[in-house]
XYZ file of C-alpha atoms in Angstrom:
775
model
C -14.102 42.645 -45.760
C -10.881 41.874 -47.670
C -7.559 42.648 -46.109
C -6.309 46.134 -46.856
C -2.671 47.107 -46.708
C -0.115 49.172 -48.528
C 3.595 48.855 -49.078
C 3.755 52.636 -48.703
C 3.918 53.155 -44.959
C 1.370 55.726 -43.700
C 3.754 56.774 -40.944
C 6.613 57.811 -43.235
C 8.179 61.046 -42.161
C 7.550 60.771 -38.423
C 10.868 59.264 -37.376
C 13.420 61.427 -35.607
C 16.230 60.645 -38.035
C 15.846 60.735 -41.801
C 18.360 57.916 -42.103
C 15.918 55.764 -40.146
C 13.048 56.173 -42.550
C 14.049 53.337 -44.802
C 15.417 49.938 -43.921
C 17.137 47.778 -46.482
C 14.158 48.556 -48.668
C 10.868 49.418 -47.025
C 9.786 51.711 -44.239
C 9.461 49.845 -40.956
C 6.829 50.831 -38.451
C 4.859 49.129 -35.706
C 1.350 50.615 -35.815
C 0.195 48.865 -32.658
C -2.862 46.618 -32.559
C -4.104 45.746 -36.002
C -7.122 43.890 -37.350
C -6.872 41.783 -40.487
C -10.246 40.841 -41.966
C -11.741 41.256 -38.531
C -9.078 39.002 -37.001
C -6.979 40.327 -34.164
C -3.649 38.952 -35.370
C -2.068 39.639 -31.983
C -3.170 36.281 -30.618
C -0.286 35.723 -28.280
C -2.006 37.467 -25.378
C 0.476 38.587 -22.750
C 3.371 37.679 -25.029
C 2.351 40.332 -27.545
C 1.596 42.873 -24.861
C 5.200 42.672 -23.763
C 6.590 42.425 -27.290
C 4.932 44.641 -29.801
C 2.146 46.738 -28.398
C 2.807 50.423 -28.864
C 0.640 53.373 -27.859
C 0.615 54.656 -31.413
C 2.849 54.304 -34.406
C 6.463 53.809 -33.382
C 8.984 53.840 -36.175
C 12.021 51.603 -35.789
C 15.572 52.754 -36.487
C 16.502 50.570 -39.404
C 18.718 52.129 -42.031
C 22.110 52.919 -40.675
C 24.630 52.319 -37.987
C 26.894 49.374 -37.785
C 29.362 48.843 -35.033
C 30.750 45.393 -34.637
C 33.272 43.323 -36.505
C 32.822 42.036 -39.988
C 31.444 38.488 -40.167
C 34.706 37.277 -41.694
C 36.404 37.886 -38.350
C 34.462 35.057 -36.696
C 37.155 33.198 -34.885
C 38.681 30.679 -37.256
C 35.360 29.710 -38.803
C 34.431 27.640 -35.771
C 31.085 26.632 -37.267
C 30.059 25.519 -40.728
C 26.488 24.809 -41.813
C 24.672 23.735 -44.982
C 24.800 27.194 -46.491
C 28.502 26.628 -47.233
C 27.354 24.558 -50.230
C 25.221 27.343 -51.696
C 26.149 29.847 -54.401
C 24.237 32.888 -53.188
C 26.632 35.505 -51.709
C 24.048 36.248 -49.026
C 23.687 32.635 -47.958
C 27.460 32.214 -47.966
C 27.748 35.167 -45.580
C 25.873 32.985 -43.042
C 27.672 29.722 -43.756
C 29.712 29.937 -40.541
C 27.040 31.085 -38.115
C 26.439 28.911 -35.050
C 22.945 28.326 -36.452
C 21.885 25.137 -38.220
C 20.683 27.008 -41.301
C 18.902 25.302 -44.188
C 18.305 26.800 -47.624
C 14.682 26.992 -48.762
C 13.758 23.516 -49.938
C 12.232 20.131 -49.258
C 14.920 18.990 -46.831
C 14.019 21.778 -44.418
C 10.274 21.274 -44.908
C 10.566 17.547 -44.187
C 12.624 18.173 -41.047
C 10.013 20.579 -39.697
C 7.223 18.065 -40.282
C 9.130 15.056 -39.004
C 10.232 16.821 -35.815
C 7.020 18.880 -35.545
C 8.967 22.113 -35.055
C 8.093 25.662 -36.049
C 10.168 27.242 -38.808
C 12.194 30.419 -38.371
C 12.493 32.059 -41.795
C 15.072 34.826 -42.197
C 15.123 36.753 -45.481
C 17.638 39.363 -46.651
C 20.271 40.051 -49.281
C 24.023 40.412 -49.347
C 24.330 44.218 -49.497
C 21.618 44.898 -46.900
C 23.138 46.943 -44.065
C 20.721 45.879 -41.340
C 20.963 42.257 -42.445
C 24.660 42.534 -41.587
C 23.819 44.108 -38.234
C 21.377 41.342 -37.288
C 23.904 38.707 -38.293
C 26.663 40.213 -36.164
C 24.408 40.808 -33.185
C 22.279 37.671 -33.225
C 23.225 34.991 -35.731
C 26.874 34.983 -34.634
C 25.811 34.810 -30.983
C 26.304 31.244 -29.732
C 23.515 31.437 -27.143
C 20.986 32.665 -29.685
C 22.306 30.145 -32.209
C 21.643 27.325 -29.738
C 18.077 28.485 -29.067
C 17.402 28.644 -32.793
C 19.028 25.312 -33.626
C 17.474 23.357 -30.739
C 13.914 24.607 -31.107
C 13.338 25.686 -34.711
C 14.059 24.624 -38.241
C 16.005 27.656 -39.450
C 15.741 28.646 -43.120
C 17.777 31.433 -44.696
C 16.556 32.973 -47.980
C 18.236 35.428 -50.344
C 15.342 37.634 -51.440
C 17.061 38.338 -54.743
C 17.525 34.633 -55.407
C 13.989 33.680 -54.325
C 11.764 36.728 -54.903
C 8.755 34.403 -54.974
C 9.268 33.352 -51.355
C 10.075 36.915 -50.306
C 6.905 38.353 -51.868
C 4.607 35.877 -50.109
C 5.952 36.423 -46.612
C 6.539 40.148 -47.074
C 2.846 40.402 -47.969
C 2.040 38.733 -44.646
C 4.405 40.972 -42.651
C 3.117 44.147 -44.291
C -0.500 43.159 -43.787
C -0.103 42.253 -40.137
C 2.385 44.856 -38.958
C 1.801 47.823 -41.234
C 5.341 47.908 -42.624
C 8.122 45.723 -43.884
C 11.758 45.556 -44.877
C 14.863 43.470 -44.670
C 16.026 41.577 -42.756
C 12.605 39.963 -42.578
C 11.935 37.501 -39.760
C 8.888 35.208 -39.967
C 7.777 32.218 -37.909
C 5.919 29.473 -39.783
C 4.116 26.249 -39.023
C 5.654 23.067 -40.502
C 3.242 23.433 -43.439
C 4.769 26.881 -44.161
C 1.888 29.024 -42.878
C 3.095 32.180 -41.113
C 1.793 33.060 -37.668
C 4.127 35.878 -36.574
C 6.555 38.161 -38.363
C 8.635 41.288 -38.216
C 11.851 42.720 -39.530
C 14.995 43.503 -37.550
C 15.156 42.459 -33.901
C 18.044 43.460 -31.636
C 19.586 40.522 -29.783
C 18.101 41.569 -26.467
C 15.361 43.900 -25.260
C 16.068 47.557 -25.985
C 13.584 50.087 -24.678
C 10.183 49.235 -26.084
C 11.732 46.977 -28.698
C 11.756 43.262 -27.864
C 15.007 41.412 -28.343
C 15.264 38.337 -30.522
C 15.983 36.176 -27.472
C 12.723 37.306 -25.859
C 10.764 36.814 -29.055
C 12.110 33.301 -29.549
C 11.240 32.209 -26.015
C 7.731 33.667 -26.181
C 7.103 32.094 -29.587
C 8.127 28.738 -28.138
C 5.890 29.293 -25.129
C 2.893 30.000 -27.333
C 3.756 27.211 -29.787
C 3.687 24.698 -26.965
C 0.739 26.075 -25.017
C -1.448 27.853 -27.555
C -0.642 26.158 -30.841
C -4.185 25.564 -32.055
C -5.031 29.246 -31.793
C -1.821 30.209 -33.575
C -2.438 27.846 -36.469
C -6.073 28.875 -36.749
C -5.255 32.576 -36.773
C -2.451 32.089 -39.299
C -4.778 30.113 -41.554
C -7.438 32.826 -41.417
C -4.916 35.545 -42.200
C -3.688 33.641 -45.257
C -7.248 33.139 -46.487
C -7.911 36.840 -46.013
C -4.743 37.677 -47.933
C -5.771 35.404 -50.807
C -8.976 37.398 -51.160
C -7.398 40.772 -50.542
C -4.577 40.339 -53.039
C -6.711 39.055 -55.917
C -6.311 41.127 -59.062
C -8.626 40.161 -61.917
C -10.782 41.643 -64.640
C -14.508 41.047 -64.677
C -16.019 39.376 -67.723
C -16.110 41.850 -70.588
C -14.242 44.545 -68.628
C -12.084 46.914 -70.662
C -9.175 49.116 -69.583
C -9.997 52.537 -68.136
C -9.590 55.741 -70.142
C -5.917 56.346 -70.862
C -6.046 60.180 -70.775
C -8.118 60.234 -67.576
C -5.797 57.858 -65.741
C -2.714 59.691 -67.027
C -4.090 63.036 -65.848
C -4.839 61.602 -62.411
C -1.364 60.067 -62.182
C 0.176 63.410 -63.106
C -1.881 65.231 -60.478
C -0.910 62.738 -57.777
C 2.777 63.053 -58.654
C 2.547 66.850 -58.820
C 0.967 66.853 -55.357
C 3.874 64.863 -53.891
C 6.575 66.751 -55.824
C 9.189 68.654 -53.794
C 9.931 71.843 -55.686
C 13.268 72.953 -54.255
C 15.384 69.874 -54.946
C 13.023 67.773 -57.030
C 11.932 64.259 -56.277
C 8.787 63.076 -54.604
C 7.898 63.370 -50.937
C 10.336 64.304 -48.205
C 13.385 62.381 -47.041
C 14.374 59.713 -47.655
C 14.313 60.381 -51.380
C 14.551 57.553 -53.884
C 15.422 58.145 -57.558
C 12.064 56.643 -58.745
C 12.855 56.344 -62.482
C 9.358 54.941 -63.113
C 7.890 58.314 -62.090
C 10.286 60.256 -64.282
C 9.695 58.075 -67.335
C 5.933 58.505 -66.930
C 6.272 62.287 -66.696
C 8.303 62.402 -69.911
C 5.671 60.276 -71.670
C 2.963 62.541 -70.277
C 4.796 65.585 -71.620
C 5.074 63.942 -75.046
C 1.295 63.561 -75.178
C 0.576 67.020 -73.719
C 3.306 69.263 -75.131
C 1.044 72.219 -75.739
C -0.484 72.312 -72.262
C 0.667 73.836 -68.997
C 0.431 70.392 -67.390
C 2.784 68.963 -70.007
C 5.289 71.762 -69.432
C 5.084 71.218 -65.677
C 5.658 67.467 -66.084
C 8.805 68.110 -68.116
C 10.074 70.725 -65.653
C 9.562 68.333 -62.724
C 11.493 65.624 -64.546
C 14.460 67.671 -65.702
C 14.854 69.479 -62.387
C 14.794 66.208 -60.439
C 17.330 64.547 -62.727
C 19.593 67.583 -62.610
C 19.521 67.861 -58.819
C 20.171 64.146 -58.409
C 23.161 64.320 -60.738
C 24.619 67.277 -58.803
C 23.904 65.678 -55.438
C 25.832 63.298 -53.237
C 23.636 60.401 -54.306
C 25.671 60.595 -57.535
C 29.214 59.306 -57.050
C 31.295 62.156 -58.505
C 34.559 60.245 -58.203
C 33.743 56.709 -59.326
C 30.467 57.244 -61.205
C 27.098 55.567 -60.775
C 24.318 56.310 -58.303
C 23.827 55.265 -54.708
C 20.544 53.753 -53.650
C 18.752 56.696 -52.077
C 19.295 59.986 -50.249
C 18.651 60.223 -46.522
C 17.927 63.967 -46.805
C 15.774 66.124 -49.039
C 18.657 67.701 -50.983
C 20.090 64.429 -52.404
C 23.248 65.038 -50.356
C 23.880 62.165 -47.917
C 23.130 58.807 -49.505
C 22.666 55.285 -48.333
C 25.849 54.228 -50.109
C 24.737 50.881 -51.539
C 24.772 50.713 -55.352
C 22.225 48.501 -57.122
C 22.350 47.330 -60.728
C 18.643 47.951 -61.278
C 19.050 51.621 -60.312
C 21.925 52.122 -62.760
C 19.908 50.480 -65.548
C 16.772 52.549 -65.118
C 18.591 55.817 -64.467
C 20.679 55.406 -67.624
C 17.435 55.171 -69.611
C 15.881 58.120 -67.746
C 18.890 60.379 -68.352
C 19.197 59.510 -72.025
C 15.461 60.098 -72.440
C 15.895 63.498 -70.787
C 18.641 64.247 -73.294
C 16.310 63.287 -76.138
C 13.519 65.593 -75.016
C 15.706 68.514 -73.889
C 18.743 68.344 -76.149
C 20.973 69.135 -73.134
C 24.340 67.394 -73.266
C 24.438 67.398 -69.470
C 21.940 64.522 -69.362
C 23.742 62.499 -72.030
C 26.974 62.885 -70.050
C 25.324 61.480 -66.921
C 23.948 58.520 -68.881
C 27.455 57.741 -70.162
C 28.802 58.185 -66.637
C 26.430 55.502 -65.309
C 27.382 53.019 -68.019
C 31.082 53.670 -67.392
C 30.602 52.638 -63.765
C 28.657 49.496 -64.719
C 31.183 48.513 -67.386
C 34.091 48.917 -64.989
C 32.749 47.700 -61.634
C 29.651 45.555 -62.221
C 30.630 43.614 -65.334
C 31.663 39.977 -65.595
C 34.011 38.864 -68.359
C 31.207 36.613 -69.648
C 29.109 39.675 -70.488
C 26.785 39.478 -67.494
C 26.248 42.159 -64.886
C 26.685 41.785 -61.118
C 23.903 42.724 -58.727
C 25.235 45.278 -56.260
C 27.972 46.877 -54.190
C 27.594 47.129 -50.423
C 27.262 50.370 -48.469
C 29.661 49.194 -45.753
C 33.411 48.748 -45.991
C 36.539 48.892 -43.845
C 37.916 52.443 -43.439
C 41.498 51.167 -43.717
C 43.344 47.915 -44.360
C 44.095 47.552 -40.645
C 40.489 48.152 -39.606
C 38.266 45.416 -38.227
C 34.979 47.331 -38.136
C 33.109 48.236 -41.306
C 31.420 51.609 -41.630
C 28.797 52.804 -44.018
C 30.218 55.016 -46.764
C 33.855 54.516 -45.733
C 34.876 53.787 -49.333
C 33.331 56.983 -50.671
C 33.859 59.845 -48.208
C 36.747 62.283 -47.665
C 38.263 64.442 -44.964
C 39.342 67.964 -45.817
C 42.892 67.013 -44.795
C 42.997 64.164 -47.324
C 41.905 66.456 -50.123
C 44.344 69.210 -49.205
C 47.233 66.716 -49.237
C 46.170 65.167 -52.546
C 45.512 68.456 -54.339
C 48.199 70.688 -52.866
C 49.473 72.174 -56.141
C 48.993 75.920 -56.578
C 46.937 76.830 -59.656
C 48.675 79.367 -61.870
C 46.596 82.507 -62.340
C 44.059 81.655 -59.654
C 42.932 84.408 -57.285
C 44.839 84.554 -54.012
C 47.250 81.751 -54.933
C 44.491 79.150 -54.663
C 45.432 75.482 -54.808
C 43.641 72.703 -56.632
C 42.206 71.730 -53.251
C 40.747 75.217 -52.712
C 38.939 75.064 -56.034
C 37.795 71.486 -55.597
C 36.584 71.992 -52.014
C 34.662 75.123 -52.974
C 32.976 73.444 -55.927
C 32.046 70.214 -54.083
C 31.055 71.691 -50.734
C 33.944 70.212 -48.720
C 34.251 71.596 -45.181
C 37.101 71.365 -42.696
C 34.898 69.703 -40.053
C 32.954 67.609 -42.563
C 29.757 68.477 -44.413
C 27.366 65.814 -43.068
C 24.647 67.086 -40.743
C 24.581 65.026 -37.497
C 20.872 64.522 -38.147
C 21.925 62.361 -41.104
C 24.586 60.531 -39.095
C 23.067 59.292 -35.825
C 25.842 56.737 -35.257
C 28.722 59.103 -35.960
C 30.105 57.069 -38.872
C 30.487 60.170 -41.062
C 31.922 62.508 -38.443
C 34.509 64.906 -39.992
C 33.819 63.318 -43.376
C 32.613 64.923 -46.586
C 30.166 63.606 -49.155
C 30.900 65.415 -52.414
C 28.012 67.490 -53.755
C 28.182 70.109 -56.507
C 27.486 73.445 -54.849
C 28.288 75.784 -57.745
C 28.163 75.784 -61.514
C 31.505 75.734 -63.378
C 30.832 79.356 -64.327
C 30.448 80.496 -60.712
C 33.469 78.530 -59.547
C 35.497 80.005 -62.402
C 34.409 83.530 -61.454
C 35.248 82.906 -57.792
C 38.875 82.029 -58.632
C 39.431 84.322 -61.623
C 39.756 81.469 -64.150
C 37.952 80.600 -67.340
C 35.377 77.812 -67.384
C 37.489 75.486 -69.533
C 40.396 75.698 -67.079
C 38.145 74.986 -64.090
C 36.604 71.986 -65.852
C 40.089 70.626 -66.574
C 41.139 71.100 -62.946
C 38.030 69.400 -61.576
C 38.427 66.468 -63.961
C 42.087 66.004 -63.002
C 41.227 66.281 -59.298
C 38.516 63.654 -59.524
C 40.965 61.333 -61.276
C 43.455 61.722 -58.390
C 40.759 60.932 -55.850
C 39.641 57.917 -57.875
C 43.199 56.563 -57.813
C 43.301 56.869 -54.028
C 39.929 55.186 -53.666
C 41.118 52.207 -55.658
C 43.683 51.566 -52.898
C 41.042 51.541 -50.157
C 39.435 48.295 -48.941
C 36.530 47.867 -51.382
C 32.955 47.224 -50.337
C 31.523 43.742 -50.765
C 30.524 42.955 -54.352
C 27.462 40.773 -54.861
C 28.574 38.829 -57.923
C 25.221 37.150 -58.382
C 23.868 37.734 -61.898
C 20.082 37.907 -62.200
C 18.298 37.506 -65.520
C 15.796 40.240 -64.626
C 18.334 42.907 -63.698
C 20.542 41.934 -66.641
C 17.503 42.514 -68.841
C 17.085 46.004 -67.398
C 20.768 46.754 -67.929
C 20.574 45.416 -71.493
C 17.927 48.074 -72.127
C 20.213 50.705 -70.635
C 23.153 49.979 -72.915
C 20.961 49.461 -75.992
C 18.986 52.662 -75.598
C 21.902 54.921 -74.667
C 23.992 53.416 -77.441
C 21.222 53.932 -79.988
C 20.539 57.553 -79.038
C 24.214 58.519 -78.995
C 25.154 56.387 -81.987
C 27.864 54.807 -79.846
C 29.088 51.547 -81.350
C 30.995 50.540 -78.207
C 27.881 50.768 -76.042
C 25.871 48.764 -78.565
C 28.562 46.101 -78.674
C 28.404 45.891 -74.877
C 24.631 45.480 -75.123
C 25.022 42.633 -77.603
C 27.587 40.987 -75.350
C 25.033 41.100 -72.532
C 22.407 39.523 -74.778
C 24.835 36.755 -75.758
C 25.501 36.172 -72.047
C 21.794 35.764 -71.375
C 21.464 33.349 -74.285
C 24.500 31.284 -73.364
C 24.243 31.145 -69.574
C 20.652 31.911 -68.589
C 18.589 30.260 -71.321
C 17.907 26.533 -71.104
C 16.922 25.880 -74.706
C 16.199 22.188 -74.137
C 13.682 22.990 -71.389
C 12.548 26.212 -73.021
C 13.012 28.278 -69.881
C 15.058 31.146 -68.493
C 17.175 30.528 -65.407
C 16.785 33.122 -62.677
C 20.387 33.466 -61.546
C 23.974 32.446 -62.017
C 27.182 33.240 -60.191
C 30.839 34.046 -60.616
C 32.627 30.858 -59.583
C 35.939 30.413 -57.799
C 37.834 30.215 -61.098
C 35.873 33.218 -62.449
C 33.784 30.977 -64.684
C 30.001 31.279 -64.665
C 28.186 28.798 -62.431
C 24.494 28.264 -63.118
C 21.693 27.909 -60.594
C 18.808 25.437 -60.981
C 16.260 28.096 -59.974
C 13.802 28.594 -62.817
C 13.048 32.106 -63.984
C 10.209 34.180 -62.568
C 7.919 36.641 -64.322
C 10.393 39.520 -63.850
C 13.093 37.534 -65.634
C 10.994 36.976 -68.742
C 9.431 40.447 -68.883
C 12.642 42.428 -68.331
C 14.682 40.299 -70.759
C 11.974 40.592 -73.428
C 12.002 44.381 -73.026
C 15.797 44.440 -73.242
C 15.794 42.305 -76.379
C 13.215 44.554 -78.045
C 15.355 47.598 -77.222
C 18.419 45.832 -78.595
C 16.578 44.837 -81.764
C 15.433 48.416 -82.351
C 18.985 49.669 -81.701
C 20.776 47.215 -83.990
C 18.198 45.809 -86.394
C 19.489 42.284 -85.638
C 16.397 40.094 -86.083
C 17.719 37.260 -83.897
C 16.938 39.318 -80.800
C 13.368 39.965 -81.926
C 12.934 36.274 -82.685
C 14.149 35.306 -79.212
C 11.907 37.939 -77.615
C 8.931 36.350 -79.375
C 9.926 32.928 -78.050
C 10.311 34.208 -74.508
C 6.965 36.004 -74.606
C 5.246 32.794 -75.684
C 6.910 30.968 -72.805
C 5.965 33.706 -70.340
C 2.340 33.442 -71.440
C 2.375 29.684 -70.889
C 3.953 29.829 -67.440
C 2.411 32.858 -65.761
C -0.711 34.126 -67.571
C -3.968 34.053 -65.593
C -6.431 32.826 -68.181
C -9.371 33.595 -65.878
C -8.685 37.037 -64.509
C -6.003 38.373 -66.834
C -2.524 39.589 -65.946
C 0.524 37.572 -64.981
C 1.347 35.858 -61.705
C 4.764 36.759 -60.291
C 5.806 33.104 -60.079
C 4.506 29.652 -60.906
C 0.933 29.635 -59.528
C 1.110 25.846 -59.183
C 4.103 25.800 -56.805
C 2.800 23.929 -53.708
C 5.357 25.624 -51.430
C 3.909 29.092 -52.103
C 0.741 29.983 -50.223
C -0.242 32.981 -52.357
C -0.396 33.420 -56.127
C 0.471 37.115 -56.377
C 0.397 39.740 -59.099
C 2.624 42.677 -58.207
C 0.579 45.867 -58.253
C 3.224 48.516 -57.656
C 5.983 50.087 -59.723
C 8.608 50.733 -57.082
C 12.394 50.498 -57.113
C 11.834 48.244 -60.112
C 8.839 48.410 -62.416
C 6.204 45.753 -62.003
C 6.677 42.945 -64.512
C 3.003 43.336 -65.435
C 3.648 46.991 -66.272
C 6.598 46.059 -68.473
C 4.610 43.228 -70.053
C 1.746 45.537 -71.008
C 4.180 47.450 -73.228
C 6.062 44.347 -74.385
C 2.860 42.762 -75.654
C 1.887 45.901 -77.531
C 5.325 46.251 -79.126
C 5.444 42.605 -80.124
C 1.956 42.706 -81.576
C 3.101 45.396 -84.014
C 6.479 43.824 -84.728
C 5.144 40.321 -85.405
C 1.608 41.082 -86.626
C -0.040 39.241 -83.744
C -3.183 41.162 -82.740
C -3.875 38.591 -80.010
C -0.966 40.042 -78.070
C -2.467 43.523 -78.272
C -5.716 42.033 -76.958
C -3.792 40.349 -74.131
C -2.223 43.674 -73.221
C -5.694 45.163 -72.982
C -6.916 42.327 -70.757
C -3.886 42.798 -68.509
C -4.666 46.497 -68.145
C -8.305 45.685 -67.443
C -7.246 43.378 -64.596
C -5.493 46.314 -62.919
C -8.315 48.786 -63.633
C -9.225 49.413 -60.012
C -5.644 50.236 -59.057
C -5.122 52.362 -62.175
C -8.263 54.411 -61.573
C -7.838 54.970 -57.835
C -4.075 55.198 -57.276
C -2.298 55.417 -60.645
C 0.722 56.870 -58.820
C 1.342 53.285 -57.644
C 1.705 52.091 -61.257
C 3.181 54.936 -63.331
C 4.905 52.515 -65.704
C 1.651 50.694 -66.335
C -0.017 54.039 -67.011
C 2.532 54.479 -69.817
C 1.311 51.185 -71.282
C -2.275 52.402 -71.010
C -1.320 55.653 -72.751
C 0.320 53.662 -75.575
C -2.948 51.770 -76.070
C -4.866 55.029 -76.349
C -2.507 57.103 -78.461
C -1.272 54.140 -80.565
C 2.396 53.536 -81.279
C 4.871 55.163 -83.591
C 7.898 54.205 -81.555
C 8.349 50.648 -82.826
C 11.361 50.453 -85.119
C 11.951 47.791 -87.741
C 14.775 47.253 -90.206
C 13.765 45.152 -93.194
C 16.056 44.032 -95.996
C 15.110 42.469 -99.308
C 15.301 38.845 -98.092
C 11.860 37.348 -98.910
C 12.415 34.535 -96.406
C 13.496 36.763 -93.516
C 11.869 36.635 -90.084
C 10.029 39.940 -90.461
C 8.719 39.266 -93.963
C 7.306 35.954 -92.778
C 5.362 37.752 -90.070
C 4.421 41.056 -91.697
C 2.765 40.833 -95.083
C 2.846 44.614 -95.449
C 6.623 44.436 -95.906
C 6.160 42.864 -99.315
C 5.055 46.294 -100.578
C 8.070 48.097 -99.110
C 11.229 48.272 -101.182
C 14.242 50.617 -101.380
C 13.616 53.502 -103.763
C 16.146 53.580 -106.594
C 18.648 51.824 -104.358
C 18.174 54.301 -101.516
C 17.047 53.391 -98.016
C 13.413 54.311 -97.460
C 11.438 54.827 -94.266
C 7.726 54.097 -93.853
C 5.805 55.581 -90.928
C 2.878 53.343 -90.026
C 0.066 53.732 -87.527
C -2.964 51.500 -86.944
C -1.569 49.150 -89.604
C -1.724 51.909 -92.254
C 1.509 53.279 -93.721
C 2.330 56.689 -95.130
C 4.237 57.114 -98.382
C 7.954 56.305 -98.128
C 10.460 59.029 -97.358
C 14.196 59.127 -97.978
C 14.978 62.432 -96.271
C 15.845 62.302 -92.528
C 14.267 65.707 -91.898
C 10.987 64.603 -93.448
C 11.045 61.439 -91.354
C 11.499 63.547 -88.211
C 8.535 65.711 -89.171
C 6.288 62.686 -89.639
C 7.299 61.185 -86.302
C 6.596 64.435 -84.457
C 3.121 64.902 -85.922
């Protein structure tokens, strides 16, 4: 029987604190004894009985908290290890630990083999709250550092820099423990085969949770006395995972029915939909743009049905409630990572580039289908934040801002949300001016506090703040419409809007003087591709030249700094150097990098008509096919399937915080096939979808973005946009013979609507073009 596991934890919702239901990414649970392919993975005997056995499913507290000094306070940088030579912000955070860390690479592998030592692999990322906690508690502890250095080869990996390594070992941890998250801790043999893994460990035993010190000593005990059994069990688990994670189409298999799969996906989402505040499932609530984009596509194909209307209502209500909630930064724009409660009020304060990118597209799409300016305003708001706070002068985009920061310049202890929250006293002092004409002599503070739910004793429920970091603090959340606030204070709506705008500006000025959260200045090709789509699509819909220019600047950045033309490959990452110049990394691009950049370039081409971006997208797609396509089973591997250091050749089968690169590729291939007249790419898209047939039929909710690609195959495309001039030697005319029959009519621009390679008569009237597109 193949291994069965899910990255969606079956125990979600049973923890005592909502803030504990998500770690730095995934839900973390210990489901007790577990069999993998008939193998009892708990082979450590008494060691495991004392470490990880639980009477049922015990969820670990993994998403908040954080006492302890910042790592920069480590006394005069007493230690320096190899990570000091790295570029990754996450690795540099550990460069002065009393641990002999190695980056992932041959030097570490050779040391483990030569000294016959087990490997301790620690994986995280620079804005991960619990990664910081484990560093402070354990990796800065000299006693623990000595145990690690003397007995293990210690490897530190930035999951954002090496997603290939992260995916392999996260698959192992999820399969053997029933959950996962970051920091991830895995013990490997010298030939890189895992035999034990988990996530966060406290430094010493705490209740039923084993401490890292205990774990390390028991691992050593078993390594020395029971090594053969460990290696054998680890080998069997890996073999089971190879079988269980195989995704392939059978010979002659075709994709499943698009309408059937779409209907099932809609029903599954509707079943998990939370009606009061929108979103899916209970707390914690993630934005899930992939779900919202699917629902808008579903509505477009089912406008005249009750299901279509319900899909649109679910989407617009969710987007509206998110924008009004505390997950939306009302002072400095952008969205936090997720909400710890069901009402989108108290967020995990980290801000990720990939969230901003996808949410900008979701909000501008909502504006397109609804016509409501509210959604367009939010889309602009997101791009304002990215342009101001996550943009490099080279045109690239930074990865993230941390959740933790120092409450004041004199502070030594970081707290989650310190940069973003407010006391009632602060707001009263900042907004003390009396508003002329307001009922009862109200001040700006009175109006602002009423509108944004500010309370004298703070507005954060203790249930959402188990460590007391947000005590007496307020997370701004819109409690009333401008009309209701205006009525409450006897003012007109325009005056209230002016007052709220001016008040937010004052608060923003104060925030700029606070100690800022850590900025991860790593620039990833994949996330830059997503953000390129955001600027291109919002700019195109709003006809905003400035946004389109910013999109083109991002594309030029990718071309100049992340494209190795001589080798014909994308680079995965680059960094902001000491002199603010871009420093490249030698890490070659992964599937996500190619797929997301291709999608961004296609969006930019459709927004600007500049053929160079379409030409480069074609080149990148050809390279992606060469590097990652599975010619036997169909679909794309996440990374180079021939890399000897990776034990599993994986194809990601879930659209989560980011869409699966296979989902994005299914649509890319279809778009490119129409734009470049290459039917083989349409056939490849079909084979990709066939490879994921089982997942699409049974649990389409896991792949809503891929379902959109399946729907596009069924309903055919009208959404591809081309701009052709009269140049007979142009890129498009070389690829599309049909363009030779298309010419301007009497000097006027003409539009041709084509479907299934058949074109309607040309039109010159915008209203007529709209009618044809809506048919």
